[in-house]
Short mmCIF file of C-alpha atoms in Angstrom, two decimals:
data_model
loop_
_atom_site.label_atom_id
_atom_site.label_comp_id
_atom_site.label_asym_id
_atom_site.label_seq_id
_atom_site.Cartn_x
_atom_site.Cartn_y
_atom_site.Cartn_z
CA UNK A 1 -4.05 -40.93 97.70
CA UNK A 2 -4.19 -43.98 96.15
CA UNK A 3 -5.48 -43.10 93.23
CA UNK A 4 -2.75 -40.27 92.63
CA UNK A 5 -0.16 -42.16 92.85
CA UNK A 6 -1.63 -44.19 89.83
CA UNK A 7 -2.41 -41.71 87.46
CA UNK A 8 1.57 -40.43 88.56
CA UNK A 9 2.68 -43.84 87.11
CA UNK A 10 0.72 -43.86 84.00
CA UNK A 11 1.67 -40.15 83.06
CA UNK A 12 5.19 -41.12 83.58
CA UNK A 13 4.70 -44.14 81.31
CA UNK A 14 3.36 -41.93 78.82
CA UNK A 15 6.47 -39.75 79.06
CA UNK A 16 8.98 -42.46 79.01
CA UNK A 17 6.57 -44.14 75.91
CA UNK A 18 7.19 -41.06 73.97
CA UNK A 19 10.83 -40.65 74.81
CA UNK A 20 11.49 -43.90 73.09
CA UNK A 21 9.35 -42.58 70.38
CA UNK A 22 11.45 -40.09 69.52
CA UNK A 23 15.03 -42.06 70.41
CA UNK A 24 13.99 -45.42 68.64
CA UNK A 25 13.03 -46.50 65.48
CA UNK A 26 10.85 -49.16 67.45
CA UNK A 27 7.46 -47.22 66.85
CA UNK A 28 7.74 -48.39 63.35
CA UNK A 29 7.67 -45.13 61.66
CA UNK A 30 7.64 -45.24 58.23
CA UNK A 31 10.12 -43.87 56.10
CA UNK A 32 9.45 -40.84 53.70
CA UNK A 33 10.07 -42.10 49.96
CA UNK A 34 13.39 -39.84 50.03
CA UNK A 35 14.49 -41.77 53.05
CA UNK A 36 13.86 -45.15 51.87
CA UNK A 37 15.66 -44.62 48.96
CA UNK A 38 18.58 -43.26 50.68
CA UNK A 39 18.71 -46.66 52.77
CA UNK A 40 18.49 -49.04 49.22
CA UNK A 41 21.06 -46.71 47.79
CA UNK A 42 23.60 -47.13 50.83
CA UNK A 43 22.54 -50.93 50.90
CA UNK A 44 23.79 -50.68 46.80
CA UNK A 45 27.26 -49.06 47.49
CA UNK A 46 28.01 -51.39 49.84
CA UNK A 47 28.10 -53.80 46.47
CA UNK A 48 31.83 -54.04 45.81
CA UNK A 49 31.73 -57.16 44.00
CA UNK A 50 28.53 -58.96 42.45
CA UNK A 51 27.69 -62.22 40.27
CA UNK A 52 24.09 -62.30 38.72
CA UNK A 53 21.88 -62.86 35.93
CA UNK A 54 19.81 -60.82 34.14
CA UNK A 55 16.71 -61.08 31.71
CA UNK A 56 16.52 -57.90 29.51
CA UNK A 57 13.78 -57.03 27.52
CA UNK A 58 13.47 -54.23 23.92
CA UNK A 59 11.15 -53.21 22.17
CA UNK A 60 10.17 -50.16 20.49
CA UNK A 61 7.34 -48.05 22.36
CA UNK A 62 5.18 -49.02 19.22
CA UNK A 63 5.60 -52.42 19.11
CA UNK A 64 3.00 -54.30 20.50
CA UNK A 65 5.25 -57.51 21.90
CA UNK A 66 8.99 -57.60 22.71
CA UNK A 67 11.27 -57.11 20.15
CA UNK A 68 14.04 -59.20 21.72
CA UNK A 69 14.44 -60.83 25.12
CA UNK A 70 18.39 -61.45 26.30
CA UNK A 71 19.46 -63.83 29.31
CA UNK A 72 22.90 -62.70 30.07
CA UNK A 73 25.49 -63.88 33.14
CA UNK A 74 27.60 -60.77 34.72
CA UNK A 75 30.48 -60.03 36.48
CA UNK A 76 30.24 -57.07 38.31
CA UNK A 77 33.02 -54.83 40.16
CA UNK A 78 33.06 -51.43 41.60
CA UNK A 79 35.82 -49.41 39.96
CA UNK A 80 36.80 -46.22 41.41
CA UNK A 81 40.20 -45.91 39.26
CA UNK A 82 37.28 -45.28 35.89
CA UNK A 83 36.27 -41.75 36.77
CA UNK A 84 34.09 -42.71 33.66
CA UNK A 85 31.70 -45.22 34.22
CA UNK A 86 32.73 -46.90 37.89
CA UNK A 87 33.11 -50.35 37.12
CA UNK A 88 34.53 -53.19 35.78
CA UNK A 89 32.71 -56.34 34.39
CA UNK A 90 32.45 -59.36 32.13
CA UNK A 91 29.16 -60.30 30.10
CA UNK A 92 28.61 -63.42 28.96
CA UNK A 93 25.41 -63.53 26.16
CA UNK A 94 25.23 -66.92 25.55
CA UNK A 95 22.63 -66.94 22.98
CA UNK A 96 24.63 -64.75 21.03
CA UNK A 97 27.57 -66.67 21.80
CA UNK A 98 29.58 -63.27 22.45
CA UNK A 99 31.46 -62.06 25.61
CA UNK A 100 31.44 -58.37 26.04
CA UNK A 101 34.48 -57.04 28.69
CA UNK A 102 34.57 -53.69 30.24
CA UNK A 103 37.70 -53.34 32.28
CA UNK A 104 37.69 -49.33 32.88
CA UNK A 105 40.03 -48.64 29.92
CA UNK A 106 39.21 -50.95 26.89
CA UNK A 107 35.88 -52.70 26.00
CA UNK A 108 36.71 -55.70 24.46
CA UNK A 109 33.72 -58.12 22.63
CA UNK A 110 34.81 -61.34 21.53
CA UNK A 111 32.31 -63.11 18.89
CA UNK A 112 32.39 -66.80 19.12
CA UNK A 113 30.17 -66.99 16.03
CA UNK A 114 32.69 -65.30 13.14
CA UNK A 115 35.92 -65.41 15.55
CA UNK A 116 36.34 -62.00 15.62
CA UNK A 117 37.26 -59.83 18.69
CA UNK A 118 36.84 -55.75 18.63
CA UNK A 119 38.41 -53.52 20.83
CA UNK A 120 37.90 -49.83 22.12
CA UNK A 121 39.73 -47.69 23.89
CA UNK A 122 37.47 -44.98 23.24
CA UNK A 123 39.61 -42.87 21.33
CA UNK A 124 38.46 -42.73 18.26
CA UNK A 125 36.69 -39.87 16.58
CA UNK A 126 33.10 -40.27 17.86
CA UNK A 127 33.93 -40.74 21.14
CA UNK A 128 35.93 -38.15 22.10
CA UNK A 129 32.77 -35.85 20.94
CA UNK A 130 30.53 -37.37 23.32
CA UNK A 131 30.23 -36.09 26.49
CA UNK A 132 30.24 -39.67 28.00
CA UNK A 133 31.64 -42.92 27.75
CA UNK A 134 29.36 -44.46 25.57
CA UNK A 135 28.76 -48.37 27.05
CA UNK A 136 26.08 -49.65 28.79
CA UNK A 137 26.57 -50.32 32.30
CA UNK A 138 25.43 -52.88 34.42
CA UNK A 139 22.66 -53.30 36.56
CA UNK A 140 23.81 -51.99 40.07
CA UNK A 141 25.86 -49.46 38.58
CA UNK A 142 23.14 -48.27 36.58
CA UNK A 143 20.90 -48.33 39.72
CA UNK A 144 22.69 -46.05 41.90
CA UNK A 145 23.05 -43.84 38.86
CA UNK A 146 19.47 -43.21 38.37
CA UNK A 147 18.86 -43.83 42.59
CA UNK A 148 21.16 -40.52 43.14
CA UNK A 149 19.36 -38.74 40.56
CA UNK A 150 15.99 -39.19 41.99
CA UNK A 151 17.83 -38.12 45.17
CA UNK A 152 19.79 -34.85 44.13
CA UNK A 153 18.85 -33.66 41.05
CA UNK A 154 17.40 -29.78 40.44
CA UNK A 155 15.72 -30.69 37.16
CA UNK A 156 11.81 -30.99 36.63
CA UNK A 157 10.92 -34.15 37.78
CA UNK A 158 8.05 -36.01 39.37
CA UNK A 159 8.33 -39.21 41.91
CA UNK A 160 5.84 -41.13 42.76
CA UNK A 161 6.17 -44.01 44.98
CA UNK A 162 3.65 -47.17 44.99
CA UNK A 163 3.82 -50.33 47.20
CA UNK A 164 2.60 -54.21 46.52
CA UNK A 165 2.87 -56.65 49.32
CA UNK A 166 6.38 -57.54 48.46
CA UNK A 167 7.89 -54.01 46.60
CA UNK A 168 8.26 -50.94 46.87
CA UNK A 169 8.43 -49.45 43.17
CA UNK A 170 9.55 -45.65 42.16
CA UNK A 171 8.29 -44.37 39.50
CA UNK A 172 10.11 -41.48 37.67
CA UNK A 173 8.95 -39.18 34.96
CA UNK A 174 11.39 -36.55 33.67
CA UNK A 175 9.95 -33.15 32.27
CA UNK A 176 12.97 -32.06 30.32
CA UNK A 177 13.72 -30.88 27.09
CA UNK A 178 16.56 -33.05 26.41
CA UNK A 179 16.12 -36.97 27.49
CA UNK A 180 18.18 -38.00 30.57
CA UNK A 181 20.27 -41.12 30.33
CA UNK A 182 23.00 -42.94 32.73
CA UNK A 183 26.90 -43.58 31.97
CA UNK A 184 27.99 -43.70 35.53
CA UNK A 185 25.81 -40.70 36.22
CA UNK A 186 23.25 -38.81 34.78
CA UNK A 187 23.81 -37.11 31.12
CA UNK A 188 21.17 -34.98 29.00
CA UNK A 189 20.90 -36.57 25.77
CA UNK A 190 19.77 -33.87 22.79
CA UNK A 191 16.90 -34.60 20.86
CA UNK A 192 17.75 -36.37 17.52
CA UNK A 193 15.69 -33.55 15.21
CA UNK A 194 15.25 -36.50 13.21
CA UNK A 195 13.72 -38.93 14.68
CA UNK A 196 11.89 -37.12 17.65
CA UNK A 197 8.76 -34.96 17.92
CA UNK A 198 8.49 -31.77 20.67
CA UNK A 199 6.42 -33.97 22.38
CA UNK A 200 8.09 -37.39 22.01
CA UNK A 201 11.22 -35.65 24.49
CA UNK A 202 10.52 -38.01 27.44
CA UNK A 203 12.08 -40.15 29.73
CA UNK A 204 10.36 -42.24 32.02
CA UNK A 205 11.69 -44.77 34.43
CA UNK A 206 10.57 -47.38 37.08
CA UNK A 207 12.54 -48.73 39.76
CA UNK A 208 11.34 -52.16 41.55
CA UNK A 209 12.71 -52.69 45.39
CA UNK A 210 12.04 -55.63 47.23
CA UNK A 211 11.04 -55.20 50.91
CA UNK A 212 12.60 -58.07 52.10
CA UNK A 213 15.86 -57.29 51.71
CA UNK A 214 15.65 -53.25 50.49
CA UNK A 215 17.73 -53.96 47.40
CA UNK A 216 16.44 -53.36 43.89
CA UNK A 217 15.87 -55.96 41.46
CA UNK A 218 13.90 -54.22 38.60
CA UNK A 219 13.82 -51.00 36.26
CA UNK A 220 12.02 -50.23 33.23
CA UNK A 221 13.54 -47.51 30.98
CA UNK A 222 10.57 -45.80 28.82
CA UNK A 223 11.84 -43.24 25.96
CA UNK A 224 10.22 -42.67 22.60
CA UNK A 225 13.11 -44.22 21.04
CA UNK A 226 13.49 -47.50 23.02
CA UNK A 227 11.74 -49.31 26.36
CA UNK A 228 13.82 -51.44 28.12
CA UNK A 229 13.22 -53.80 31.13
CA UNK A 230 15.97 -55.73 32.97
CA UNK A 231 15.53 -58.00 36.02
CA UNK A 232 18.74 -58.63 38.47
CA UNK A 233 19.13 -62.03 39.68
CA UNK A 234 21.48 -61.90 42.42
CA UNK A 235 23.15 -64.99 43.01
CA UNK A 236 26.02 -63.34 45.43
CA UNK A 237 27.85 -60.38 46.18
CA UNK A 238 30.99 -58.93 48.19
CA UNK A 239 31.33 -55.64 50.32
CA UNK A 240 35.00 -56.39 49.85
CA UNK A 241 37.41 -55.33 46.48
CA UNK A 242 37.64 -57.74 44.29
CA UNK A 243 41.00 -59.60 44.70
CA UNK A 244 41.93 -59.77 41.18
CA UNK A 245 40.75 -57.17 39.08
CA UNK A 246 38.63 -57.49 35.26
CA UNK A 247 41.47 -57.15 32.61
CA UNK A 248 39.84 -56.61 28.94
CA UNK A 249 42.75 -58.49 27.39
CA UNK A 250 42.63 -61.65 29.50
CA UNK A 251 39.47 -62.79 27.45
CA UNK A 252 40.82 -62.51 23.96
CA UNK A 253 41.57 -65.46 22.69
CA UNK A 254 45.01 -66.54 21.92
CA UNK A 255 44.71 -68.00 18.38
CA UNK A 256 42.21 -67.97 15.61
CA UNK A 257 40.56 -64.70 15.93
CA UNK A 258 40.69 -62.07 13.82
CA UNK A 259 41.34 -58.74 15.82
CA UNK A 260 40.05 -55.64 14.77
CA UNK A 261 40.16 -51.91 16.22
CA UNK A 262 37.54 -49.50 16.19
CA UNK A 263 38.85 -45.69 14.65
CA UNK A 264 42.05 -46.97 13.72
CA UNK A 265 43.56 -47.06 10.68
CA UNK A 266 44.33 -50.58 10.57
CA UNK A 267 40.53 -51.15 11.14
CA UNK A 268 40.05 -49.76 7.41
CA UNK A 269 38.55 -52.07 4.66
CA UNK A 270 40.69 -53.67 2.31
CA UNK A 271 39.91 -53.80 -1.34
CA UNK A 272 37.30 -52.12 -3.51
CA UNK A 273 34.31 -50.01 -1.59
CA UNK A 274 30.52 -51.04 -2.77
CA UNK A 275 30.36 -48.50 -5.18
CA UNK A 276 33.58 -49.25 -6.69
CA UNK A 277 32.02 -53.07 -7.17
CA UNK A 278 28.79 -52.55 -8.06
CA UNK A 279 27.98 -49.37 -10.16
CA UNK A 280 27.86 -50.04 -13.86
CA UNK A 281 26.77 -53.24 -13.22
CA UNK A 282 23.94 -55.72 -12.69
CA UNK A 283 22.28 -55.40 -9.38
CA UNK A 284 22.52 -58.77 -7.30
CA UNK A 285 19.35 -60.78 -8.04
CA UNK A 286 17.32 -61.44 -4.61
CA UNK A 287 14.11 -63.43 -3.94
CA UNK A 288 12.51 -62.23 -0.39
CA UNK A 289 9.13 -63.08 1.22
CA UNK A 290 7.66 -59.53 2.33
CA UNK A 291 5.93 -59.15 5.94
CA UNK A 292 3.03 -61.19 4.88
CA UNK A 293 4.92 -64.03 3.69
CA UNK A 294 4.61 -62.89 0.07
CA UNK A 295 7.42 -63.75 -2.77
CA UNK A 296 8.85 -60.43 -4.06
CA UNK A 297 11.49 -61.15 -6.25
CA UNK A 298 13.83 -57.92 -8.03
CA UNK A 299 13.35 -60.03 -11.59
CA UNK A 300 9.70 -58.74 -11.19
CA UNK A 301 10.63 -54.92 -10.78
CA UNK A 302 11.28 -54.35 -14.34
CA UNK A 303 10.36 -51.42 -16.44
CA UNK A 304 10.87 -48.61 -14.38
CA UNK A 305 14.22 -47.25 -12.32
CA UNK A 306 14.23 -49.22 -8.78
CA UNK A 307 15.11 -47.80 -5.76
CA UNK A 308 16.57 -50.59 -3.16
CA UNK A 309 16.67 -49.37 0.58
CA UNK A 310 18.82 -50.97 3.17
CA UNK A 311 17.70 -50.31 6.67
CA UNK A 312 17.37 -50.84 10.05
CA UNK A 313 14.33 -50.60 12.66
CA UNK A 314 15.78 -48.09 15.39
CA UNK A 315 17.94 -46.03 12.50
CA UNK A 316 17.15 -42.10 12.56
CA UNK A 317 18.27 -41.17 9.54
CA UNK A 318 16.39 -44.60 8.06
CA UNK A 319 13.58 -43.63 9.76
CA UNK A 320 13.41 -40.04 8.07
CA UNK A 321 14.02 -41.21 4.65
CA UNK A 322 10.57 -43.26 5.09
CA UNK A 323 8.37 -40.25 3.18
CA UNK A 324 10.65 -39.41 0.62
CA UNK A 325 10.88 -43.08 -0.27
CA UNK A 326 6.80 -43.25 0.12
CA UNK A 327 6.77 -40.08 -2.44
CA UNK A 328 9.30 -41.48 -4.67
CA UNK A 329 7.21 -45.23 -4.50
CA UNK A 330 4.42 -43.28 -6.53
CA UNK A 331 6.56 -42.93 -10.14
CA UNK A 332 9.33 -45.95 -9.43
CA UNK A 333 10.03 -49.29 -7.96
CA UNK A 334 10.88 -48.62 -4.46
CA UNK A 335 11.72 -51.99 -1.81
CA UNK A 336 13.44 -51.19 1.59
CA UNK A 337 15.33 -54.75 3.08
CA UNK A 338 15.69 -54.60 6.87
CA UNK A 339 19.95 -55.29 7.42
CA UNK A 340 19.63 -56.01 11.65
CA UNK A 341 17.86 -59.16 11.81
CA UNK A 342 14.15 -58.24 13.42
CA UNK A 343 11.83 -60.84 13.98
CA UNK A 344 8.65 -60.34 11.22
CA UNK A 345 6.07 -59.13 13.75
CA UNK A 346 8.31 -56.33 14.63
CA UNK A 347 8.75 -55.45 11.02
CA UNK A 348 5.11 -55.13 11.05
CA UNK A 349 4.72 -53.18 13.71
CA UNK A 350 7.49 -50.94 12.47
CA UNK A 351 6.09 -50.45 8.96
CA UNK A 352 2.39 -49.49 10.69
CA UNK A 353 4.03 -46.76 12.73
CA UNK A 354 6.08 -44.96 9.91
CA UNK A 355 3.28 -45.67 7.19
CA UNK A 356 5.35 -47.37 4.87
CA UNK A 357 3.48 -48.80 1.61
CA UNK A 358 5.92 -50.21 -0.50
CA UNK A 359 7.63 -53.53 0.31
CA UNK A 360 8.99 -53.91 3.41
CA UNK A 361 11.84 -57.06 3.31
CA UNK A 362 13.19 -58.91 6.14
CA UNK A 363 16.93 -59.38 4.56
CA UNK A 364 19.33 -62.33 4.57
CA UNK A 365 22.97 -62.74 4.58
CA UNK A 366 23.25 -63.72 1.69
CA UNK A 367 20.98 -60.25 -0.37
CA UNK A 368 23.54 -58.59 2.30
CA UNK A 369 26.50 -59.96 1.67
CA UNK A 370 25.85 -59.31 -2.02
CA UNK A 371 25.37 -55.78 -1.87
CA UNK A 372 27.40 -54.77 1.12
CA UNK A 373 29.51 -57.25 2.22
CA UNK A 374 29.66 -57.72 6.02
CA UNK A 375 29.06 -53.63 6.77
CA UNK A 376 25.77 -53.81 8.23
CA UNK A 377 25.76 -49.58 9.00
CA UNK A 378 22.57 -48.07 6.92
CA UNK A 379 21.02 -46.49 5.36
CA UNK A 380 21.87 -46.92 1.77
CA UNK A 381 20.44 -46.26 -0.75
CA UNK A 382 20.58 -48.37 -4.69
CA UNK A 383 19.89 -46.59 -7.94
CA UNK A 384 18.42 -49.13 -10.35
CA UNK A 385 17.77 -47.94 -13.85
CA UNK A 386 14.78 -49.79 -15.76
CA UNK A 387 16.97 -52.89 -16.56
CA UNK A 388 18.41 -53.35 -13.29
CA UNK A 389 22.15 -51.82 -13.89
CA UNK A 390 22.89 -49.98 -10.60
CA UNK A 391 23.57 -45.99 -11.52
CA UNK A 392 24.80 -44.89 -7.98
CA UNK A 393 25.12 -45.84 -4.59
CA UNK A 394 24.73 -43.22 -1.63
CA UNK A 395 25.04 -43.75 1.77
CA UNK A 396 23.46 -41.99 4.81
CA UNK A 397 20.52 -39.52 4.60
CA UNK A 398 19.73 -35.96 4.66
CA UNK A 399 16.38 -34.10 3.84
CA UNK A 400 15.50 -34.21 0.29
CA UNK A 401 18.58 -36.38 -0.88
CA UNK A 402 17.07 -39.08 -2.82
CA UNK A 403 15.17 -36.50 -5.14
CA UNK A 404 18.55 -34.80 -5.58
CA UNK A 405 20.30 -38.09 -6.63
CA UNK A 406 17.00 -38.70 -9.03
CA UNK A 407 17.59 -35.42 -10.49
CA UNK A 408 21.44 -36.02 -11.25
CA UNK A 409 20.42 -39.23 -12.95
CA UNK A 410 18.27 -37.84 -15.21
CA UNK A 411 15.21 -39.79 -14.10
CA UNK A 412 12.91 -36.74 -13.71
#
């Protein structure tokens, strides 16, 4: 009788065991991938109101170190009223010494170096035939941009899920024919023919979540074009609105800054364009050290017509100009001068990858100035003839243009 009654107790402890099994989340089951990131994502929206720091890291796929590494402070706010993007925030790049504003309805940078400030309203031509708002968002908004696609979308897409002692990290690949991007949700991005194989049509990102506190911290952007790695530091946030809201305008300074807007007319250079200053006459002299620290001075280019190339590593038209220029380097003087600033070893890597073997510059403001004043947009192209007088200028690229422009010059 005894011994009944005992193995009545235990079989209702087993029942009552697996009734809190099923009630409870005390059994410690784990959460499905899809689950887990439903509970960082609702953890994310909670984010109203966020200050934090961020390191961001670019380079292009190619290049075998970082192109450029960015510390930046951020003000972040949740922003319903911008059906656009979603938020509102202020970016302070101190290295650069610029403060880039996003208030929902302007983005407004203000450059500390020249004293200049530039606002948008994105209205002018280019982007009202984009699709999106083109700015960069910050990190949480971002996050739950790329966190709800993972979580909804229909397209062809693998996730993968691997875990370290601290993180969880999500690892996305894309199989697409159009790259997918994020401006306040997700947007297919066509293929520049230009600058992108069939095969180069990826998009590949990674997602880093802490366990401690379910939150994400990380994500690495991977496209064929451009990798990109940012890490959040959170030093505090608000599940409440903001009590004052971001306004654009607040951070332009007062006095001493020139103001200029983008797409409107009053944004339009004054004075004579390049090729109204420079053809018929003597092409700026320039003395350069190429990517191997080598002198290469336009003094020494004499004797045949020279070809001078202003661009810019991450340019797709530059970029398809490349074996033209390469052709053309085999009857005259051709030298491209990079406009953006790159650090030499990326120049290095860059000319490697597009199998450049003519002179590769790093430019200065001062060859830049001299030729273009302070528009940095390339490519452009400089007709030389044998002593150096510049014959024509063009700007921007299209297949087979530069042999065109030869053949109106005569040089053939």
């Amino acid at each position: 009788m005894m011994m009944k009654r005992k193995k009545s107790m235990l079989m209702a402890a087993l029942v009552m065991t697996a009734i809190v099994c099923t009630t409870s989340t005390s059994c410690n089951r784990e959460l499905t991938q899809e689950e887990y990131l439903e509970k960082v994502l609702a953890n994310v929206e909670k984010i109203k109101v966020a200050e934090y720091e961020t390191t961001e890291k670019v380079k292009a796929p190619y290049e075998k170190k970082w192109n450029r590494i960015r510390q930046d402070k951020i003000t972040e706010h949740d922003n319903p009223a911008d059906t656009t993007l979603g938020f509102s925030c202020v970016e302070d790049v101190k290295a650069e010494k610029r403060v880039l504003v996003y208030d929902g309805t302007l983005a407004v940078t203000v450059n500390n170096n020249d004293k200049t400030v530039t606002i948008k309203d994105f209205q002018d031509k280019q982007s009202k035939l984009l699709p999106f708002r083109l700015y960069g968002p910050p990190f949480f908004n971002y996050v739950k941009s790329l966190m709800r696609y993972m979580l909804t979308t229909t397209d062809s897409i693998q996730l993968v899920r691997e875990e370290t002692e601290e993180d969880y990290i999500y690892k996305l690949s894309i199989y697409e024919d159009q790259q997918v991007e994020f401006f306040g949700r997700d947007y297919k991005v066509p293929r520049p023919s230009f600058f992108l194989s069939e095969e180069d049509g990826y998009s590949f990102y990674t997602l880093w979540i802490r366990k401690a506190d379910a939150m994400p911290y990380r994500y690495l952007r991977e496209m064929s074009h451009n990798v990109q790695d940012i890490t959040c530091h959170l030093t505090s946030w608000s599940d409440q609105p903001a009590k004052e809201p971001i306004v654009a305008t607040d951070y332009i300074p007062k006095d001493g800054y020139e103001v200029h807007f983008v797409g409107k007319e009053e944004q339009k250079k004054k004075g004579p364009s390049v090729e109204e200053r420079l053809v018929g006459k003597s092409a700026p002299d320039w003395t350069l050290k190429d990517i191997d620290g080598k002198e290469v001075s336009l003094k020494n280019l004499r004797g045949k017509p020279t070809i001078i190339n202003l661009t810019g590593l991450g340019c797709g038209p530059c970029a398809l100009s490349y074996p033209e220029l390469v052709e053309m380097s085999n009857r005259f003087n051709v030298v491209s001068i990079e406009a953006w600033g790159n650090k030499v070893q990326s120049l290095i890597d860059y000319v490697e990858h597009h199998k450049i073997t003519y002179p590769f510059l790093p430019g200065n403001d001062e060859v830049l100035d001299a030729y273009v004043g302070g528009d940095r947009g390339v490519p452009v192209y400089f007709y030389l003839d044998k002593n150096h007088i510049i014959r024509k200028v063009d700007r921007g690229y299209t297949h087979g243009r530069i042999a065109k422009s030869i053949k109106e010059l005569g040089w053939e």
